[in-house]
Tab-separated table of C-alpha atoms and ligand atoms in Angstrom:
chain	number	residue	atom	x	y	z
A	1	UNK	CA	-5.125	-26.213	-30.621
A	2	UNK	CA	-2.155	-23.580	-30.626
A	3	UNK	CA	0.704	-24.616	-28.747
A	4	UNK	CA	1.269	-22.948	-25.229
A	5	UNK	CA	4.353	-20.500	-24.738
A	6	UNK	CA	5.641	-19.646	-21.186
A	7	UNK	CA	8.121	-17.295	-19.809
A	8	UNK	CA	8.886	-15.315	-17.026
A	9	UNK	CA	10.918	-12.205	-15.815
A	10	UNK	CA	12.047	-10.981	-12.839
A	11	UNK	CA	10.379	-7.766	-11.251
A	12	UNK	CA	13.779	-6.267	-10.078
A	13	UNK	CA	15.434	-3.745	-11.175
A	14	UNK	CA	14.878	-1.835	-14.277
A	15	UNK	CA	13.751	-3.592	-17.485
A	16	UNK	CA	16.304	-3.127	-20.152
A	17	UNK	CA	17.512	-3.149	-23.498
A	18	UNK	CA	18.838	-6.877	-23.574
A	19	UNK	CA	15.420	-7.859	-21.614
A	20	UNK	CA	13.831	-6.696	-24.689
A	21	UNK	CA	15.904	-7.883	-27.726
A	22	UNK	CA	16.529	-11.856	-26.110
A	23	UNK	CA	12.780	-12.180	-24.304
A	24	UNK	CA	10.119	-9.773	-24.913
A	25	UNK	CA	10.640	-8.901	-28.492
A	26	UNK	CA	9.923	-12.467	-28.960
A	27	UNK	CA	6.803	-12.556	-27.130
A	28	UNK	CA	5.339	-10.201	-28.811
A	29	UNK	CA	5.965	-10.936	-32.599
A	30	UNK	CA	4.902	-14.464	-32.091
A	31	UNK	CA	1.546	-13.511	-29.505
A	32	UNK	CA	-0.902	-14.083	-32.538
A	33	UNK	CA	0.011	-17.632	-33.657
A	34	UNK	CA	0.509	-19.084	-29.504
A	35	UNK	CA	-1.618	-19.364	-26.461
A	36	UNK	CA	0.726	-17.022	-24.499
A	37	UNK	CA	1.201	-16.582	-20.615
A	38	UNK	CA	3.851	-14.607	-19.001
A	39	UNK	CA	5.004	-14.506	-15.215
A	40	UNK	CA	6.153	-12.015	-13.144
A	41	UNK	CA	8.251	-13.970	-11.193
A	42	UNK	CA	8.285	-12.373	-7.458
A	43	UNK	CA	9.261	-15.645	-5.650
A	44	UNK	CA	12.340	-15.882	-7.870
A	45	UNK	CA	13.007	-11.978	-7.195
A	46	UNK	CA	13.182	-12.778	-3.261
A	47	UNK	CA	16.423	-15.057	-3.993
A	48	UNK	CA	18.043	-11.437	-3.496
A	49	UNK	CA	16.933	-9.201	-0.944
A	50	UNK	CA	14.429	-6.787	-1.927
A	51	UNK	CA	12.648	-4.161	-0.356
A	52	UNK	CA	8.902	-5.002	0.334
A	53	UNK	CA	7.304	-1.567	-1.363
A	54	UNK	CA	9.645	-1.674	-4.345
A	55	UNK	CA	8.938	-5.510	-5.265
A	56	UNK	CA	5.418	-4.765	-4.833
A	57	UNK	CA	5.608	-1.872	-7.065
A	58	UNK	CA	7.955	-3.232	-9.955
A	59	UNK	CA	5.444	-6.410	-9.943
A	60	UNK	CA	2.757	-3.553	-11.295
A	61	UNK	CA	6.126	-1.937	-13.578
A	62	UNK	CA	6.923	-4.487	-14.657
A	63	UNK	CA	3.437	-5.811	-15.733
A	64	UNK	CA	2.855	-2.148	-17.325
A	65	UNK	CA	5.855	-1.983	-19.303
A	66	UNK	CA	5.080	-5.668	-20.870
A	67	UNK	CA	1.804	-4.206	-22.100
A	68	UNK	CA	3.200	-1.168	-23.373
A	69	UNK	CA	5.990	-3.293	-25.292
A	70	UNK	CA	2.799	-4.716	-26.843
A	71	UNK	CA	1.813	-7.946	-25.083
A	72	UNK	CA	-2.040	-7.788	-26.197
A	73	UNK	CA	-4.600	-9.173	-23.461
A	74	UNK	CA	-6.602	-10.214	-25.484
A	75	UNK	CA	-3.920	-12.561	-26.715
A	76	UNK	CA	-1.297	-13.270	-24.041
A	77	UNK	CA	-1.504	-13.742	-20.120
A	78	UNK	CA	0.041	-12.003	-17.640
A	79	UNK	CA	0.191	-12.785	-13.830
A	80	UNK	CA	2.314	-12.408	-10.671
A	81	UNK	CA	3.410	-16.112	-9.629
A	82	UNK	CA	2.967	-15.633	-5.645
A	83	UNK	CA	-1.092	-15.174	-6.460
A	84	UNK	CA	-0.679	-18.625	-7.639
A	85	UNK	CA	0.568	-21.197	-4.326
A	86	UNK	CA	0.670	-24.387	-6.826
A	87	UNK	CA	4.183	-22.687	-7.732
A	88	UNK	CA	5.999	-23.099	-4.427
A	89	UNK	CA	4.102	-26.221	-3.982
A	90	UNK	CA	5.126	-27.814	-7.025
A	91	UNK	CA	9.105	-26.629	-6.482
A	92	UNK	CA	8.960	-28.508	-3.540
A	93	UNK	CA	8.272	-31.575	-5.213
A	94	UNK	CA	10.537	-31.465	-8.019
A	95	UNK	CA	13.061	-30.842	-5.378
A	96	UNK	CA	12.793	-34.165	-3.942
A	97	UNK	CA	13.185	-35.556	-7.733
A	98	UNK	CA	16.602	-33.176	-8.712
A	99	UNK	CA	19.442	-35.170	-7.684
A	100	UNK	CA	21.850	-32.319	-6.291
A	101	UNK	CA	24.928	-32.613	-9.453
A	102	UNK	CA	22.257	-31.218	-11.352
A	103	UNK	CA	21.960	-27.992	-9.461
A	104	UNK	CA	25.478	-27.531	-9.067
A	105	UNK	CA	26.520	-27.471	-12.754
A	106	UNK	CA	24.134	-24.540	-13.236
A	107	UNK	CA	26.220	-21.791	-14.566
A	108	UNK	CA	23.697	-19.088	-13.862
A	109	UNK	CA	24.281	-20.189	-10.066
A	110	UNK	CA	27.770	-20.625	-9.884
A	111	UNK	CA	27.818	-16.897	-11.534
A	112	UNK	CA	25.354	-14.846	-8.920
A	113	UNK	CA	27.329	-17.229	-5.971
A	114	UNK	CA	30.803	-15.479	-6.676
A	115	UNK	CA	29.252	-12.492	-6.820
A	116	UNK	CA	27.216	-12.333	-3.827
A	117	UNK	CA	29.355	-14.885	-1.417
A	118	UNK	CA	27.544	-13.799	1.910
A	119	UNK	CA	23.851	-13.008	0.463
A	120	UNK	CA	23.608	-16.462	-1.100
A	121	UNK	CA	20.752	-18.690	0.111
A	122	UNK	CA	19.386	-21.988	-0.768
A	123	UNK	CA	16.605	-19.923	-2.467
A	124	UNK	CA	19.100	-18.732	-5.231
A	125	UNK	CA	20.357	-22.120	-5.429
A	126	UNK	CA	16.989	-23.706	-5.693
A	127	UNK	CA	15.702	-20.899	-8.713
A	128	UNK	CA	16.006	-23.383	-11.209
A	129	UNK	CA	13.546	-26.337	-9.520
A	130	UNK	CA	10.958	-23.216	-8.883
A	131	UNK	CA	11.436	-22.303	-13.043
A	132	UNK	CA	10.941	-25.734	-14.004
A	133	UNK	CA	7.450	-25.621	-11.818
A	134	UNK	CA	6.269	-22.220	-13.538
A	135	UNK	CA	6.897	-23.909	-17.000
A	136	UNK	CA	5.315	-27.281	-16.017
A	137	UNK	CA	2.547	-26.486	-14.314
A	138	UNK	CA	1.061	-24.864	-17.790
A	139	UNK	CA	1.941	-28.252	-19.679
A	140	UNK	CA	3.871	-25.692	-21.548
A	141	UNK	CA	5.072	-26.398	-24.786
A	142	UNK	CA	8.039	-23.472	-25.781
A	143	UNK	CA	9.578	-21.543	-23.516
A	144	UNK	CA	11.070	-17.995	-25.245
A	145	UNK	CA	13.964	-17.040	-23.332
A	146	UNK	CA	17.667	-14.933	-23.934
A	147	UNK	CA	20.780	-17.420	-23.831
A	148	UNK	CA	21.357	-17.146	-19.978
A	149	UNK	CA	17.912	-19.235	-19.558
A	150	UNK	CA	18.569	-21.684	-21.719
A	151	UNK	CA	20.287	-23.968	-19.096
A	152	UNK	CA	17.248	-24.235	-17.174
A	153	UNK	CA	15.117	-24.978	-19.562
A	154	UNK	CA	17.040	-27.737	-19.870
A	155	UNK	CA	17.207	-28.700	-16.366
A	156	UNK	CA	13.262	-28.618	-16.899
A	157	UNK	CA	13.453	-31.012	-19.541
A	158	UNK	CA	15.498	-33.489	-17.590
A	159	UNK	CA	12.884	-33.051	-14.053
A	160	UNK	CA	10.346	-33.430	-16.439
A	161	UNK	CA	11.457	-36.727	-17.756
A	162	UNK	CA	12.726	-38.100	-14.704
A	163	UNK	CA	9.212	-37.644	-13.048
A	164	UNK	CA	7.485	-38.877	-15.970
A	165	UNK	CA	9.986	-42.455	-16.493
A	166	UNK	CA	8.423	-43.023	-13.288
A	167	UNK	CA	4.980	-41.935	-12.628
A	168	UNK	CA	3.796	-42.191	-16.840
A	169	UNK	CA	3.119	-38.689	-19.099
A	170	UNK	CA	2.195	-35.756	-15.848
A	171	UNK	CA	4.464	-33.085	-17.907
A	172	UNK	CA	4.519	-32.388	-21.528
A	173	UNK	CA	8.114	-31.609	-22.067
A	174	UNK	CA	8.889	-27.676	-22.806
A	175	UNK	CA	11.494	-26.433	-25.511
A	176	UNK	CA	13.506	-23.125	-24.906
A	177	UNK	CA	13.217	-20.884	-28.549
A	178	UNK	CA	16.501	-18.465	-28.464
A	179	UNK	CA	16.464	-15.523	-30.643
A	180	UNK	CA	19.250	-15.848	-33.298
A	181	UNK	CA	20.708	-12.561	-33.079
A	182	UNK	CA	19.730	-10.432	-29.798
A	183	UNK	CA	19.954	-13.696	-27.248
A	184	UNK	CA	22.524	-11.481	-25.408
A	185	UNK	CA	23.074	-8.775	-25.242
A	186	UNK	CA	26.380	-7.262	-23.531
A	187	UNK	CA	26.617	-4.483	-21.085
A	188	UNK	CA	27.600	-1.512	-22.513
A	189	UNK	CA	30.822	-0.212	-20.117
A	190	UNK	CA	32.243	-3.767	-20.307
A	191	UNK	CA	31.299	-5.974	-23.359
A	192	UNK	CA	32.615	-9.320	-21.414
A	193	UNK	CA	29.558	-8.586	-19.210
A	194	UNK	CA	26.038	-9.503	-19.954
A	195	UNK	CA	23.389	-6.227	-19.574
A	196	UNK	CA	21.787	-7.335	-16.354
A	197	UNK	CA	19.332	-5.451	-13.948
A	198	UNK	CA	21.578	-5.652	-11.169
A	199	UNK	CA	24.408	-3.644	-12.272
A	200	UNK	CA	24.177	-0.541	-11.148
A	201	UNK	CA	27.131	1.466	-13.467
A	202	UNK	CA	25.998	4.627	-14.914
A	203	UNK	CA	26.252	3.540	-18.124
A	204	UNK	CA	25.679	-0.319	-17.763
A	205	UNK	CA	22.478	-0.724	-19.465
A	206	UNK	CA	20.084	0.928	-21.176
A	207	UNK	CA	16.451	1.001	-19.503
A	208	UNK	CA	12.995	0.650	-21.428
A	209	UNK	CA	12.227	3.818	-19.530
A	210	UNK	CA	15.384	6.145	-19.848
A	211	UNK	CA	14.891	9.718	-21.519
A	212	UNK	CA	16.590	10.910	-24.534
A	213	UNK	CA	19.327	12.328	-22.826
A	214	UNK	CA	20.272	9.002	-20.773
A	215	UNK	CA	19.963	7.229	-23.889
A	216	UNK	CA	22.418	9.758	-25.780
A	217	UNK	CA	25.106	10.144	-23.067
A	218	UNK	CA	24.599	6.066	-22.266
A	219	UNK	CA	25.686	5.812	-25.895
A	220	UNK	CA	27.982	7.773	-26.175
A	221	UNK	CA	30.034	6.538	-22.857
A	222	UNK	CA	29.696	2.864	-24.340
A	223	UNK	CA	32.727	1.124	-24.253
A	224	UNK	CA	34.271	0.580	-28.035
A	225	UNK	CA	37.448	-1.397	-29.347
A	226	UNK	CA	39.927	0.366	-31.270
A	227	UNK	CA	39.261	-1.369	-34.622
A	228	UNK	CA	38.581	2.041	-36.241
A	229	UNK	CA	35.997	0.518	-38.445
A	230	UNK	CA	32.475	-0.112	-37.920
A	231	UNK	CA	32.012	-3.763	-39.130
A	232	UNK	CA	30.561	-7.400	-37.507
A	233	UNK	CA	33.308	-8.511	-36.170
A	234	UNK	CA	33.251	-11.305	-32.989
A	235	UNK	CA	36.482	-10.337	-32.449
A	236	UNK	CA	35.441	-6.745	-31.510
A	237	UNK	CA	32.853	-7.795	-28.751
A	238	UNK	CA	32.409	-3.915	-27.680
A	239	UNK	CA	31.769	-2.564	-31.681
A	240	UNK	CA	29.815	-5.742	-32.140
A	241	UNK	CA	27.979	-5.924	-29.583
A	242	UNK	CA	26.864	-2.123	-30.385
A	243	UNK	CA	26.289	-2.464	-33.867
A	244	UNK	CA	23.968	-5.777	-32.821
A	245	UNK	CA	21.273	-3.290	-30.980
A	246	UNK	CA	21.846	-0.980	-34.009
A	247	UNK	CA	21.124	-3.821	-36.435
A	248	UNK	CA	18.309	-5.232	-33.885
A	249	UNK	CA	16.749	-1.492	-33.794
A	250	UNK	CA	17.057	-0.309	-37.087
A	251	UNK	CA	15.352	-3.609	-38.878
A	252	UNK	CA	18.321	-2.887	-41.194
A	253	UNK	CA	20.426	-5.756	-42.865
A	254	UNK	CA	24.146	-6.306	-41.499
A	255	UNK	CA	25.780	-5.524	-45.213
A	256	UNK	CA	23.377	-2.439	-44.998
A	257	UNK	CA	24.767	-0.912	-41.935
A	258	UNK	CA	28.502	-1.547	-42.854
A	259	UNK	CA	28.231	0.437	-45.892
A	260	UNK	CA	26.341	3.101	-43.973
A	261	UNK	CA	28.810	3.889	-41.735
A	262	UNK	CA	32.028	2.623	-43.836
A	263	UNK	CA	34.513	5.185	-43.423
A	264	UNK	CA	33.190	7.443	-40.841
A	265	UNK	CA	33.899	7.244	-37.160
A	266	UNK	CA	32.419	5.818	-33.984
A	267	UNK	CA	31.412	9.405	-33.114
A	268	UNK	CA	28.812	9.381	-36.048
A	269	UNK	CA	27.960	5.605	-35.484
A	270	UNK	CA	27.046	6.384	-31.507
A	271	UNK	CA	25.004	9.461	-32.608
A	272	UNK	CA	22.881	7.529	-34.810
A	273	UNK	CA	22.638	4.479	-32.752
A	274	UNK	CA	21.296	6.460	-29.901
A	275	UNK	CA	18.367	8.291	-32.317
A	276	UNK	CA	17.343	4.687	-33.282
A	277	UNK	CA	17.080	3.482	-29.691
A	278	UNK	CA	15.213	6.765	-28.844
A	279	UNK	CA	12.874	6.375	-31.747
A	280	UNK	CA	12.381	3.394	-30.903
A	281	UNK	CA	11.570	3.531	-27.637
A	282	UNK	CA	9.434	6.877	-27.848
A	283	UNK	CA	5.832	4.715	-28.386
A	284	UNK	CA	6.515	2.096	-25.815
A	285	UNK	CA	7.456	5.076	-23.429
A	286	UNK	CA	3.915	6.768	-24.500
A	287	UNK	CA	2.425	3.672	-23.949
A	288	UNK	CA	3.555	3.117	-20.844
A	289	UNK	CA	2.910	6.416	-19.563
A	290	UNK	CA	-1.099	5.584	-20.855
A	291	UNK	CA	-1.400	2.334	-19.138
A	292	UNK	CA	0.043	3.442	-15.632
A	293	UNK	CA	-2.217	6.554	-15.297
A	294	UNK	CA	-4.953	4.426	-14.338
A	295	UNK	CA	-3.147	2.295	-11.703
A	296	UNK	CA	-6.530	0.005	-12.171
A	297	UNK	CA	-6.295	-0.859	-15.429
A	298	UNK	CA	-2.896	-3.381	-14.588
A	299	UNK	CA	-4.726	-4.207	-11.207
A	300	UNK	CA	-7.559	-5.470	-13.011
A	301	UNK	CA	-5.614	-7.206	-15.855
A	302	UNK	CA	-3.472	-9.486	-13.404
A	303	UNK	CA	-6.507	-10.350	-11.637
A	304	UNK	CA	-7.947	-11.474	-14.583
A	305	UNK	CA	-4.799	-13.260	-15.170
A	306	UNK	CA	-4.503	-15.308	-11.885
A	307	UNK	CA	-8.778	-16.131	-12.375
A	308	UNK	CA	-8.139	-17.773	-15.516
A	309	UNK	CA	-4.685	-19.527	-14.511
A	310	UNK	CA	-4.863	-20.913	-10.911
A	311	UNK	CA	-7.509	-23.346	-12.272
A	312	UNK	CA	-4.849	-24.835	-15.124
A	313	UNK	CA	-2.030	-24.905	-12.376
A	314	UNK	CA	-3.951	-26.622	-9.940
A	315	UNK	CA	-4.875	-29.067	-12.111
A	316	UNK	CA	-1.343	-30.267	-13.009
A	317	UNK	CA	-0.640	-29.857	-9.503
A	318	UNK	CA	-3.268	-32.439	-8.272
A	319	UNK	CA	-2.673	-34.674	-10.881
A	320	UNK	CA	1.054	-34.611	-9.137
A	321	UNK	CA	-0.077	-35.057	-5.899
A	322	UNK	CA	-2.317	-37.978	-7.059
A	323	UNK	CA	0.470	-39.500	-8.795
A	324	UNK	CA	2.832	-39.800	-5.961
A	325	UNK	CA	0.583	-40.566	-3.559
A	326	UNK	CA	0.438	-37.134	-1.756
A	327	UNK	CA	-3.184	-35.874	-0.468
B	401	LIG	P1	15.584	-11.398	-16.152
B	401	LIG	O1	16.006	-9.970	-16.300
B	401	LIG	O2	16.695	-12.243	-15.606
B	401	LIG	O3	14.290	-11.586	-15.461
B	401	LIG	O4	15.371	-11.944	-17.625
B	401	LIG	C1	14.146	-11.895	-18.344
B	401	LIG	C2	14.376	-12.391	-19.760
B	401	LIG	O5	15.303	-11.523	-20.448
B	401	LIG	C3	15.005	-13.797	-19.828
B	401	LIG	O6	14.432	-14.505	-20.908
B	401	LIG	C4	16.456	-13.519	-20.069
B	401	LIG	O7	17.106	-14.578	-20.742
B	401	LIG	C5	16.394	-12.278	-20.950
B	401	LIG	N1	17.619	-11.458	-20.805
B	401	LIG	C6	18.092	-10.916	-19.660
B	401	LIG	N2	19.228	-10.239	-19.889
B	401	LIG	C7	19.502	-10.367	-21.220
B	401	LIG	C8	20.552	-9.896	-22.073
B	401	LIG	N3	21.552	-9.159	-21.607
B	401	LIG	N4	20.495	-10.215	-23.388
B	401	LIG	C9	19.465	-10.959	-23.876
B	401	LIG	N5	18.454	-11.443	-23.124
B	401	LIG	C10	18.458	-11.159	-21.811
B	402	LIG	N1	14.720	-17.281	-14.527
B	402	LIG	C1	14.227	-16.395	-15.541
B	402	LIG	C2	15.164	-15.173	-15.659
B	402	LIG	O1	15.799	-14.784	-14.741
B	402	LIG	C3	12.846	-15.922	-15.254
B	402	LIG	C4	11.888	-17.062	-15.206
B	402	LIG	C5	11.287	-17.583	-14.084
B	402	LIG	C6	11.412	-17.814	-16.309
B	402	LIG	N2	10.436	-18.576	-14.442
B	402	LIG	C7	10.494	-18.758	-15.776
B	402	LIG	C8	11.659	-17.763	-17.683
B	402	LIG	C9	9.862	-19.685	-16.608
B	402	LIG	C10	11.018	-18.709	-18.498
B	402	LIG	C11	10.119	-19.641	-17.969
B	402	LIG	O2	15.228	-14.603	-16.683
C-alpha cells in the first residue's frame, strides 16, 4: 500500500512563487510514489472576509492552476473541503479535545491577530483544529507543507494522540515533510517578510500567473542588500533570498551560480533571474490557459474528487462519533 500524502491551500488571493517552491513543487515530484489528495481549503479562506463570487471562483483557480503545475488526476486528488461536511464536523470535535494553551502558542495566529486586530474571529483562531480534521480524516500519513505549516502539523500530532490515549488507535498520526531549500520563501520588497497572498505591494510577490513584463519589473524592483557580491550568504536575507528562487529555478548547483555571476552586478543577476522565472513559468501558464478554456473539465474533476473522498472521510468520522459515544 503507498502511504497517503495530504495538504491543502488556501483559495485566496493569487498563487505565488513561494506557494510553489515550499508546497506544490513537492506535490508534484513525489505524485508517482504516494496516494495523493489535495484540498482547497474554502472554510479556512472564510477566517478572512472574502467576497462570495471571488472565493467561488479562485476555488476553480486555484484547482486549475494545481493541474497546470502538474498535479496528474490520474495520480493525485483534488477537492474543495466545504463539498465534504465531515470537515466542520470533525473540527468541532477536536475542539472539545484542544486544551486552549495549545491554540494560543500558535505563531501563525498570534501573526495574522496583530495584523488584523478588529477582523479577527474565533474562526482564525480555531484554523488550526479545522487543519488537523482535513489531515485526519484521510488517516493521512505525510503532510507536505512550507515552514509556516509546520506548527500545525504538529498541533495535529498532539490532537491526534490525545484522542487516541483515550479512545485506542482512531488517527494514524501524520508527519509534516519540509522542503530543504525553498520552505520559505521571502517577499521580495522586504526580505524580513514571508511572500504571502495577502500582501498587496506592487512588487511583493511574484504570481504563478504574472506576464513577462510583471515578472521583469517585479525583479528588478526586488529589494537587495548592499553586499556588492552575489553569493549565499544568511546574512544578506534580500541577495539570498533572491539567489534561493534563482538556485530553486535554474536546477543549478549553489557553487555553480556564484561563479556565474562572480564579479558582475545585481543588474545582470536580476536580468537573468527574471528570464529563468519566465521560462519557467511559460508551460504552466500554457497549461493553465488549456485547462480553464473548458470551465467543465475542473468542474468535472472536483466532482470526481469529492465522489471518491466523502466515503473515506465519513468513515473516520463515524468511527469518531462511535468512539465517543456521539450518534
Ligand atoms: P497558503 O498560501 O497559506 O494556502 O499556503 C499553501 C502552501 O504554501 C502551504 O504549504 C504553505 O506552507 C506554503 N507557502 C505559503 N507561502 C510560502 C512561502 N512564502 N514560502 C514557502 N512556502 C510557502
Ligand atoms: N493552513 C494551510 C495554509 O495556510 C492550508 C491547509 C489547510 C493545509 N488544511 C491543510 C495544509 C491540511 C496541509 C494539510 O497553508
Amino acid at each position: 500500500m503507498k502511504k497517503r500524502v495530504f495538504s491543502g491551500i488556501q483559495p485566496t488571493g493569487s498563487l505565488h512563487i513561494g506557494n510553489y517552491l515550499g508546497a506544490i513543487r513537492q506535490w508534484v515530484s513525489s505524485q508517482s510514489q504516494y496516494n495523493n489528495i489535495f484540498c482547497i481549503v474554502d472554510l479556512h479562506a472564510i477566517t478572512i472576509p472574502q467576497d462570495p463570487k471571488v472565493l467561488r471562483a479562485k476555488n476553480r483557480e486555484t484547482a486549475a492552476l494545481l493541474y497546470a503545475a502538474g498535479i496528474e488526476p490520474d495520480l493525485s486528488t483534488v477537492f474543495i473541503q466545504s463539498h465534504i461536511g465531515a470537515h466542520a464536523e470533525l473540527a468541532w470535535i477536536l475542539n472539545c479535545y484542544i486544551p486552549m494553551g495549545w491554540m494560543q502558542r500558535m505563531t501563525q495566529f498570534k501573526e495574522k491577530s496583530k495584523k488584523k486586530k478588529e477582523e479577527v474571529n474565533i474562526g482564525l483562531f480555531d484554523y488550526p483544529a479545522l487543519m488537523a480534521a482535513d489531515i485526519l480524516l484521510y488517516q493521512s500519513d505525510l503532510v507536505p507543507v512550507g515552514e509556516d505549516q509546520r506548527q500545525h502539523v504538529e498541533l495535529t500530532r498532539d490532537v491526534a494522540r490525545r484522542f487516541n490515549s483515550v479512545y485506542g488507535e482512531v488517527f494514524k498520526l501524520p508527519e509534516s515533510t519540509v522542503n530543504e531549500v525553498g520552505a520559505r520563501i521571502m517577499s521580495l520588497d522586504d526580505p524580513t517578510k514571508k511572500m504571502s497572498k495577502s500582501k498587496t505591494g506592487k512588487s511583493h510577490a511574484i504570481n504563478l500567473l504574472d506576464s513577462p513584463d510583471e515578472i521583469y519589473l517585479k525583479i528588478m524592483r526586488a529589494k537587495t542588500d548592499s553586499l556588492h557580491s552575489i553569493r549565499f550568504d544568511r546574512n544578506h536575507p534580500a541577495i539570498h533570498n533572491l539567489l534561493t528562487i534563482f538556485e530553486l529555478f535554474s536546477g543549478l548547483s549553489r557553487i555553480d551560480i556564484e561563479e556565474r555571476f562572480e564579479g558582475k552586478g545585481y543588474a545582470i543577476f536580476k536580468k537573468e533571474l527574471a528570464e529563468v522565472i519566465i521560462e519557467f513559468l511559460k508551460p504552466l501558464q500554457l497549461r493553465y490557459q488549456e485547462i480553464t478554456n473548458d470551465p467543465s473539465y475542473i468542474d468535472h474533476l472536483l466532482a470526481e474528487g469529492d465522489a471518491k473522498l466523502r466515503p473515506i472521510a465519513e468513515k473516520t468520522l463515524n468511527h469518531v462519533k462511535s468512539a465517543i459515544g456521539l450518534g
